[in-house]
Amino acid sequence: MAEQTADLAIVGAGILGLAHAFLAAKAGKSVVVFEKSHRASGASVRNFGMIWPIGQPAGEMLDISLRSRALWLEILNQARLPYRNTGSLHLAYREDEADVAREFAERGPGLGYECSWLTGAQVQEKSQAVQPDALIGGLWSSTEFTIDPRQIIQQLPVFLEQKFGVRFFFSTLVTGIDAPTIETTAGSFRADAILVCSGDDFQTLYPEHFAASGLTRCKLQMMRTAAQPGNWQLGPSLAAGLTMRFYPAFQLCNTLPALSRRIAEETPEFDRWGIHALVSQTADGALTLGDSHEYGLQVDIFNRQEIDDVILNYTRGFLRAPDLTIAERWYGVYAKHPEKPLVVMTPQEGVRIVASPGGSGMTLSFGVAEQSMAALEIAHA
């Protein structure tokens, strides 16, 4: 079989791989994508589908997330794929939660966040889904939107193939790379540049580089309801006090340590399992709920019912929905570095490994891909 060629070869058809493929193809490059599974089934389809700039720390990471947001909207609109541009609410039911939300609303706009403090009455005007009892108020942000990751990750390759001629090889394992040659179960390929976006697979390619990188794995437990009856709408994606102590953006708040201490003292199970509660809605009306965070290279394949129970009990404290019967449960695994928000490695000339957006892959993917394009000197429109 003759060796095939491309300007750019990408290993992995998760959202990072697809984002790189879009930007390179838009710049006129020939692109080939290899995915070892029948379809991408890793972290990219096991999440909330939230594009969530408000969770990113001010500065470079926030800038990347906002640029990623713009590129997300570009490809979704081009591909005519659905999304919910509804913003987000962080709800406050305790005074220490309200203190953090108010401080962030005061300081955030000067740092690039589009956010404001809402009173309890104003929150209820934004969302019918918020539990009103004991509600003090909430932090409103307009920048967040949601997609259904299962739908989008399945349909974007079709769009990229039809619009730009990107070639996808699913059920194809890349067995070795010696740039510019890529050896796969579908034959040999040559590419001017090679990107490895292989998620939490640390063993197949460049295992010695992954072993030295400090990367570990994070397991999270997730749930989804059936479609809500009567075309009921969630409105803004919802979070609450636990989330403010989880995302690094809120570390700019002087009021945060008091909130974190109270949670650790009153409800240590939240810290034990790394729990915070988010709610998003898919295109068909189902609600996605979660999640937990357990760190370590060895992932327990068995979920814990007690974790799901803690998440659900907490979520019921701020979410008012017609039907919270759980239809699906699953776990996701993503690569995580304990200190770095992103890991980029260059194991040999012409090869770039992009790993570990740290649970923010949906939010950061297109902005990270734009950085890769610059590093690889691939111009883009």
Short mmCIF file of C-alpha atoms in Angstrom, two decimals:
data_model
loop_
_atom_site.label_atom_id
_atom_site.label_comp_id
_atom_site.label_asym_id
_atom_site.label_seq_id
_atom_site.Cartn_x
_atom_site.Cartn_y
_atom_site.Cartn_z
CA MET A 1 0.00 0.00 0.00
CA ALA A 2 1.38 3.40 -1.01
CA GLU A 3 2.24 5.80 1.76
CA GLN A 4 -0.40 8.55 2.15
CA THR A 5 0.44 12.18 2.92
CA ALA A 6 -1.07 15.23 4.66
CA ASP A 7 0.04 18.63 5.87
CA LEU A 8 -1.16 17.82 9.39
CA ALA A 9 -1.86 14.48 11.08
CA ILE A 10 -3.84 14.43 14.33
CA VAL A 11 -4.05 11.55 16.78
CA GLY A 12 -7.40 11.64 18.58
CA ALA A 13 -10.89 12.74 17.47
CA GLY A 14 -11.96 14.20 20.79
CA ILE A 15 -12.68 17.90 21.02
CA LEU A 16 -9.00 18.90 21.11
CA GLY A 17 -8.28 16.93 17.96
CA LEU A 18 -11.37 18.28 16.21
CA ALA A 19 -10.53 21.86 17.15
CA HIS A 20 -7.05 21.52 15.68
CA ALA A 21 -8.49 19.91 12.56
CA PHE A 22 -10.94 22.78 12.05
CA LEU A 23 -8.37 25.55 12.33
CA ALA A 24 -5.81 23.81 10.13
CA ALA A 25 -8.36 22.89 7.47
CA LYS A 26 -9.78 26.41 7.51
CA ALA A 27 -6.25 27.64 6.79
CA GLY A 28 -6.18 25.47 3.66
CA LYS A 29 -4.11 22.59 5.03
CA SER A 30 -4.78 18.96 4.25
CA VAL A 31 -5.63 17.16 7.49
CA VAL A 32 -5.94 13.53 8.51
CA VAL A 33 -7.32 12.42 11.90
CA PHE A 34 -6.80 9.00 13.50
CA GLU A 35 -9.13 7.73 16.24
CA LYS A 36 -8.57 4.32 17.79
CA SER A 37 -12.26 3.86 18.69
CA HIS A 38 -15.27 3.47 16.42
CA ARG A 39 -16.10 7.01 17.54
CA ALA A 40 -14.59 9.26 20.20
CA SER A 41 -15.82 7.97 23.55
CA GLY A 42 -13.52 9.55 26.13
CA ALA A 43 -13.78 12.71 28.20
CA SER A 44 -15.12 14.73 25.26
CA VAL A 45 -18.48 12.95 25.41
CA ARG A 46 -18.63 12.37 29.16
CA ASN A 47 -19.07 15.95 30.37
CA PHE A 48 -21.65 18.71 30.84
CA GLY A 49 -21.13 20.25 27.41
CA MET A 50 -20.44 23.57 29.10
CA ILE A 51 -18.27 26.23 27.53
CA TRP A 52 -17.45 27.91 30.84
CA PRO A 53 -15.08 30.91 30.67
CA ILE A 54 -16.10 32.13 34.12
CA GLY A 55 -14.24 29.20 35.66
CA GLN A 56 -10.87 30.19 34.16
CA PRO A 57 -8.42 32.36 36.11
CA ALA A 58 -8.00 35.95 34.97
CA GLY A 59 -5.25 36.60 32.45
CA GLU A 60 -3.99 34.15 29.85
CA MET A 61 -6.40 31.31 30.58
CA LEU A 62 -9.46 33.56 30.55
CA ASP A 63 -8.25 35.09 27.28
CA ILE A 64 -7.82 31.61 25.76
CA SER A 65 -11.28 30.58 26.92
CA LEU A 66 -12.95 33.67 25.43
CA ARG A 67 -11.14 33.19 22.13
CA SER A 68 -12.18 29.53 22.22
CA ARG A 69 -15.78 30.60 22.82
CA ALA A 70 -15.73 32.76 19.69
CA LEU A 71 -14.33 29.90 17.59
CA TRP A 72 -16.86 27.48 19.06
CA LEU A 73 -19.69 29.74 17.94
CA GLU A 74 -18.11 30.05 14.51
CA ILE A 75 -17.98 26.30 13.87
CA LEU A 76 -21.38 25.59 15.44
CA ASN A 77 -23.03 28.22 13.29
CA GLN A 78 -21.23 27.03 10.15
CA ALA A 79 -22.21 23.43 10.85
CA ARG A 80 -25.74 24.44 11.89
CA LEU A 81 -25.44 22.49 15.12
CA PRO A 82 -27.55 23.39 18.18
CA TYR A 83 -26.34 25.12 21.33
CA ARG A 84 -27.94 26.89 24.28
CA ASN A 85 -26.55 30.39 24.68
CA THR A 86 -28.11 30.87 28.12
CA GLY A 87 -25.30 32.14 30.39
CA SER A 88 -24.73 30.84 33.91
CA LEU A 89 -25.80 31.45 37.50
CA HIS A 90 -23.79 30.72 40.65
CA LEU A 91 -26.42 30.66 43.40
CA ALA A 92 -25.87 31.83 46.98
CA TYR A 93 -27.89 30.41 49.88
CA ARG A 94 -25.43 31.20 52.68
CA GLU A 95 -23.91 34.55 53.58
CA ASP A 96 -20.35 33.37 52.91
CA GLU A 97 -21.43 32.26 49.41
CA ALA A 98 -23.05 35.64 48.81
CA ASP A 99 -19.86 37.37 50.01
CA VAL A 100 -17.77 35.54 47.39
CA ALA A 101 -20.30 36.10 44.62
CA ARG A 102 -20.60 39.82 45.39
CA GLU A 103 -16.82 40.27 45.56
CA PHE A 104 -16.35 38.46 42.26
CA ALA A 105 -19.09 40.57 40.67
CA GLU A 106 -17.31 43.70 41.89
CA ARG A 107 -13.79 42.74 40.84
CA GLY A 108 -14.45 40.46 37.87
CA PRO A 109 -15.52 42.97 35.19
CA GLY A 110 -12.24 44.85 35.52
CA LEU A 111 -10.41 41.59 34.79
CA GLY A 112 -12.42 40.65 31.71
CA TYR A 113 -15.38 38.74 33.15
CA GLU A 114 -18.87 39.71 31.98
CA CYS A 115 -20.70 39.23 35.25
CA SER A 116 -22.89 40.94 37.85
CA TRP A 117 -24.55 40.30 41.21
CA LEU A 118 -28.29 39.62 41.17
CA THR A 119 -30.67 39.74 44.11
CA GLY A 120 -32.83 36.73 44.87
CA ALA A 121 -35.77 38.28 43.02
CA GLN A 122 -33.59 39.06 40.00
CA VAL A 123 -32.27 35.47 39.96
CA GLN A 124 -35.81 34.11 39.86
CA GLU A 125 -36.57 36.40 36.91
CA LYS A 126 -33.64 34.76 35.08
CA SER A 127 -34.56 31.17 35.90
CA GLN A 128 -37.68 29.21 36.81
CA ALA A 129 -35.39 26.33 37.82
CA VAL A 130 -33.94 27.90 40.97
CA GLN A 131 -35.14 26.84 44.41
CA PRO A 132 -36.38 30.09 46.01
CA ASP A 133 -36.25 29.05 49.68
CA ALA A 134 -33.38 30.82 51.52
CA LEU A 135 -32.02 32.18 48.23
CA ILE A 136 -29.94 35.32 48.82
CA GLY A 137 -28.90 36.01 45.24
CA GLY A 138 -26.51 34.87 42.57
CA LEU A 139 -23.63 35.67 40.27
CA TRP A 140 -24.84 36.08 36.68
CA SER A 141 -22.49 35.65 33.72
CA SER A 142 -23.47 35.97 30.08
CA THR A 143 -20.53 34.16 28.48
CA GLU A 144 -21.38 30.52 29.17
CA PHE A 145 -23.28 28.28 26.76
CA THR A 146 -23.89 24.56 26.41
CA ILE A 147 -23.85 21.94 23.71
CA ASP A 148 -24.74 18.26 23.84
CA PRO A 149 -21.24 16.70 23.72
CA ARG A 150 -22.45 13.34 22.46
CA GLN A 151 -24.21 14.96 19.53
CA ILE A 152 -21.51 17.49 18.69
CA ILE A 153 -18.53 15.10 18.89
CA GLN A 154 -20.35 12.71 16.57
CA GLN A 155 -21.45 15.32 14.02
CA LEU A 156 -18.42 17.62 13.82
CA PRO A 157 -16.33 15.03 11.92
CA VAL A 158 -19.10 14.81 9.32
CA PHE A 159 -19.05 18.59 8.91
CA LEU A 160 -15.24 18.77 8.74
CA GLU A 161 -15.13 16.02 6.15
CA GLN A 162 -17.86 17.52 3.95
CA LYS A 163 -16.83 21.19 4.29
CA PHE A 164 -13.04 20.95 4.32
CA GLY A 165 -12.15 17.46 3.13
CA VAL A 166 -10.64 16.39 6.46
CA ARG A 167 -9.98 12.64 6.30
CA PHE A 168 -10.99 10.60 9.35
CA PHE A 169 -9.74 7.11 10.11
CA PHE A 170 -11.85 5.68 12.92
CA SER A 171 -11.08 2.31 14.54
CA THR A 172 -7.48 3.04 13.62
CA LEU A 173 -4.67 2.79 16.14
CA VAL A 174 -1.49 4.83 15.71
CA THR A 175 1.20 2.34 16.69
CA GLY A 176 4.28 4.53 16.31
CA ILE A 177 5.58 7.89 15.19
CA ASP A 178 8.98 8.67 13.70
CA ALA A 179 8.32 12.07 12.18
CA PRO A 180 7.37 12.64 9.48
CA THR A 181 6.14 9.02 9.35
CA ILE A 182 3.12 7.76 11.25
CA GLU A 183 2.54 4.03 11.49
CA THR A 184 -1.10 2.99 11.91
CA THR A 185 -3.28 -0.08 11.58
CA ALA A 186 -4.54 1.52 8.34
CA GLY A 187 -1.04 1.80 6.89
CA SER A 188 1.80 4.33 6.84
CA PHE A 189 1.32 8.08 6.49
CA ARG A 190 3.61 11.08 6.17
CA ALA A 191 2.78 14.53 7.52
CA ASP A 192 4.62 17.81 7.76
CA ALA A 193 3.34 18.23 11.32
CA ILE A 194 1.87 15.74 13.81
CA LEU A 195 -0.37 16.52 16.79
CA VAL A 196 -1.03 14.00 19.55
CA CYS A 197 -4.31 14.68 21.39
CA SER A 198 -4.77 11.29 23.01
CA GLY A 199 -6.53 12.23 26.25
CA ASP A 200 -5.59 10.05 29.20
CA ASP A 201 -3.83 7.40 27.09
CA PHE A 202 -0.33 7.75 28.47
CA GLN A 203 1.03 4.40 27.26
CA THR A 204 0.52 4.01 23.51
CA LEU A 205 2.63 6.92 22.22
CA TYR A 206 5.65 8.54 23.89
CA PRO A 207 5.08 6.79 27.25
CA GLU A 208 8.39 8.05 28.62
CA HIS A 209 7.38 11.67 28.02
CA PHE A 210 4.00 11.16 29.67
CA ALA A 211 5.64 9.40 32.62
CA ALA A 212 7.98 12.36 33.16
CA SER A 213 5.26 14.98 32.68
CA GLY A 214 3.63 14.77 36.12
CA LEU A 215 0.22 14.05 34.57
CA THR A 216 -2.29 11.98 36.48
CA ARG A 217 -5.92 11.02 35.91
CA CYS A 218 -9.15 12.41 37.29
CA LYS A 219 -12.31 10.31 37.51
CA LEU A 220 -15.67 12.05 37.75
CA GLN A 221 -19.16 10.63 38.30
CA MET A 222 -21.99 12.02 36.20
CA MET A 223 -25.75 11.55 35.80
CA ARG A 224 -28.45 12.52 33.33
CA THR A 225 -32.23 12.68 33.63
CA ALA A 226 -34.71 11.86 30.89
CA ALA A 227 -35.96 14.75 28.77
CA GLN A 228 -37.96 17.09 30.98
CA PRO A 229 -41.71 17.08 30.29
CA GLY A 230 -43.65 19.81 28.56
CA ASN A 231 -40.67 21.47 26.88
CA TRP A 232 -39.51 22.69 30.32
CA GLN A 233 -36.39 24.86 30.03
CA LEU A 234 -33.55 25.11 32.52
CA GLY A 235 -32.45 28.52 31.28
CA PRO A 236 -28.96 29.47 32.52
CA SER A 237 -26.69 26.60 33.54
CA LEU A 238 -26.67 26.41 37.34
CA ALA A 239 -23.98 26.15 39.98
CA ALA A 240 -23.85 27.04 43.67
CA GLY A 241 -21.49 27.65 46.57
CA LEU A 242 -19.46 24.46 46.12
CA THR A 243 -18.45 25.54 42.64
CA MET A 244 -17.05 28.84 43.85
CA ARG A 245 -14.51 26.93 45.92
CA PHE A 246 -13.67 24.63 42.99
CA TYR A 247 -12.84 26.77 39.96
CA PRO A 248 -9.56 28.76 40.03
CA ALA A 249 -11.25 31.97 38.84
CA PHE A 250 -12.67 32.54 42.31
CA GLN A 251 -9.29 32.44 43.99
CA LEU A 252 -9.04 36.19 43.40
CA CYS A 253 -11.69 36.67 46.11
CA ASN A 254 -10.48 37.51 49.62
CA THR A 255 -13.75 36.09 50.94
CA LEU A 256 -13.15 32.61 49.48
CA PRO A 257 -11.07 31.07 52.34
CA ALA A 258 -13.92 31.53 54.82
CA LEU A 259 -16.33 29.73 52.48
CA SER A 260 -13.85 26.90 51.87
CA ARG A 261 -13.25 26.48 55.62
CA ARG A 262 -16.95 26.29 56.38
CA ILE A 263 -17.53 23.64 53.72
CA ALA A 264 -14.56 21.59 54.94
CA GLU A 265 -15.79 21.73 58.55
CA GLU A 266 -19.52 21.19 57.99
CA THR A 267 -19.49 18.81 55.02
CA PRO A 268 -16.08 17.12 54.68
CA GLU A 269 -17.54 14.60 52.20
CA PHE A 270 -17.59 17.36 49.58
CA ASP A 271 -13.84 17.77 49.83
CA ARG A 272 -13.23 14.05 50.24
CA TRP A 273 -14.78 13.32 46.85
CA GLY A 274 -13.99 16.66 45.21
CA ILE A 275 -17.70 17.34 44.73
CA HIS A 276 -19.28 20.40 43.26
CA ALA A 277 -22.66 20.51 41.59
CA LEU A 278 -23.40 21.77 38.10
CA VAL A 279 -26.56 21.45 36.01
CA SER A 280 -26.81 21.83 32.23
CA GLN A 281 -29.48 20.92 29.69
CA THR A 282 -29.02 19.01 26.45
CA ALA A 283 -30.71 19.71 23.13
CA ASP A 284 -33.39 17.09 23.83
CA GLY A 285 -34.27 18.63 27.21
CA ALA A 286 -32.46 16.20 29.52
CA LEU A 287 -30.53 17.56 32.51
CA THR A 288 -26.89 16.61 33.08
CA LEU A 289 -25.86 16.56 36.76
CA GLY A 290 -22.54 16.11 38.53
CA ASP A 291 -19.78 15.83 39.47
CA SER A 292 -17.00 14.40 41.65
CA HIS A 293 -13.22 14.35 41.29
CA GLU A 294 -10.98 11.45 42.30
CA TYR A 295 -7.30 11.72 41.35
CA GLY A 296 -4.78 8.99 40.63
CA LEU A 297 -3.25 7.06 37.75
CA GLN A 298 -5.28 3.95 38.63
CA VAL A 299 -8.97 4.60 37.96
CA ASP A 300 -11.60 2.63 39.88
CA ILE A 301 -14.02 1.32 37.25
CA PHE A 302 -16.80 1.02 39.83
CA ASN A 303 -18.90 4.06 40.74
CA ARG A 304 -19.87 4.81 44.33
CA GLN A 305 -23.57 5.24 45.06
CA GLU A 306 -22.75 7.45 48.06
CA ILE A 307 -21.09 9.98 45.71
CA ASP A 308 -24.15 10.14 43.47
CA ASP A 309 -26.37 10.53 46.54
CA VAL A 310 -24.32 13.43 47.88
CA ILE A 311 -24.39 15.17 44.50
CA LEU A 312 -28.15 14.68 44.12
CA ASN A 313 -28.99 15.78 47.65
CA TYR A 314 -26.96 18.96 47.25
CA THR A 315 -28.38 19.67 43.79
CA ARG A 316 -31.95 19.38 45.04
CA GLY A 317 -31.13 22.26 47.39
CA PHE A 318 -30.85 24.71 44.49
CA LEU A 319 -32.54 23.03 41.49
CA ARG A 320 -36.30 22.92 40.97
CA ALA A 321 -37.13 20.70 37.99
CA PRO A 322 -40.19 18.64 37.03
CA ASP A 323 -38.43 15.27 37.04
CA LEU A 324 -35.05 14.47 38.61
CA THR A 325 -35.34 10.73 38.02
CA ILE A 326 -31.93 9.56 36.84
CA ALA A 327 -31.99 7.85 33.45
CA GLU A 328 -28.22 7.39 32.94
CA ARG A 329 -25.10 7.21 35.10
CA TRP A 330 -21.50 7.09 33.91
CA TYR A 331 -17.98 8.13 34.77
CA GLY A 332 -15.45 10.13 32.80
CA VAL A 333 -11.67 10.23 32.99
CA TYR A 334 -9.41 13.07 31.92
CA ALA A 335 -5.72 13.88 32.16
CA LYS A 336 -4.82 16.36 34.88
CA HIS A 337 -1.63 18.08 35.97
CA PRO A 338 -1.52 19.07 39.65
CA GLU A 339 -0.13 22.54 38.88
CA LYS A 340 -0.25 23.36 35.16
CA PRO A 341 -3.51 24.27 33.40
CA LEU A 342 -2.19 22.72 30.19
CA VAL A 343 0.64 20.36 29.23
CA VAL A 344 2.35 20.74 25.86
CA MET A 345 5.33 18.57 24.90
CA THR A 346 7.55 18.36 21.81
CA PRO A 347 9.05 14.87 21.86
CA GLN A 348 10.68 15.30 18.46
CA GLU A 349 10.81 17.88 15.71
CA GLY A 350 7.49 18.11 13.92
CA VAL A 351 5.52 16.47 16.73
CA ARG A 352 3.44 18.33 19.34
CA ILE A 353 1.62 16.64 22.24
CA VAL A 354 -1.30 18.65 23.65
CA ALA A 355 -2.64 17.19 26.88
CA SER A 356 -4.53 17.97 30.03
CA PRO A 357 -6.74 21.02 29.77
CA GLY A 358 -7.55 19.81 33.27
CA GLY A 359 -11.27 19.21 32.98
CA SER A 360 -11.76 22.35 30.87
CA GLY A 361 -11.27 20.75 27.48
CA MET A 362 -14.62 21.86 26.11
CA THR A 363 -13.98 25.43 27.25
CA LEU A 364 -10.36 25.76 26.13
CA SER A 365 -10.10 23.47 23.09
CA PHE A 366 -10.33 25.94 20.23
CA GLY A 367 -8.18 28.57 21.96
CA VAL A 368 -5.52 25.94 22.67
CA ALA A 369 -5.71 24.80 19.05
CA GLU A 370 -5.13 28.36 17.90
CA GLN A 371 -1.93 28.44 19.97
CA SER A 372 -0.82 25.20 18.32
CA MET A 373 -1.43 26.67 14.89
CA ALA A 374 0.83 29.58 15.75
CA ALA A 375 3.52 27.28 17.15
CA LEU A 376 3.37 25.12 14.03
CA GLU A 377 3.33 28.26 11.86
CA ILE A 378 0.02 27.32 10.29
CA ALA A 379 -1.78 30.54 9.39
CA HIS A 380 -5.51 30.69 9.95
CA ALA A 381 -8.27 32.96 8.80
#
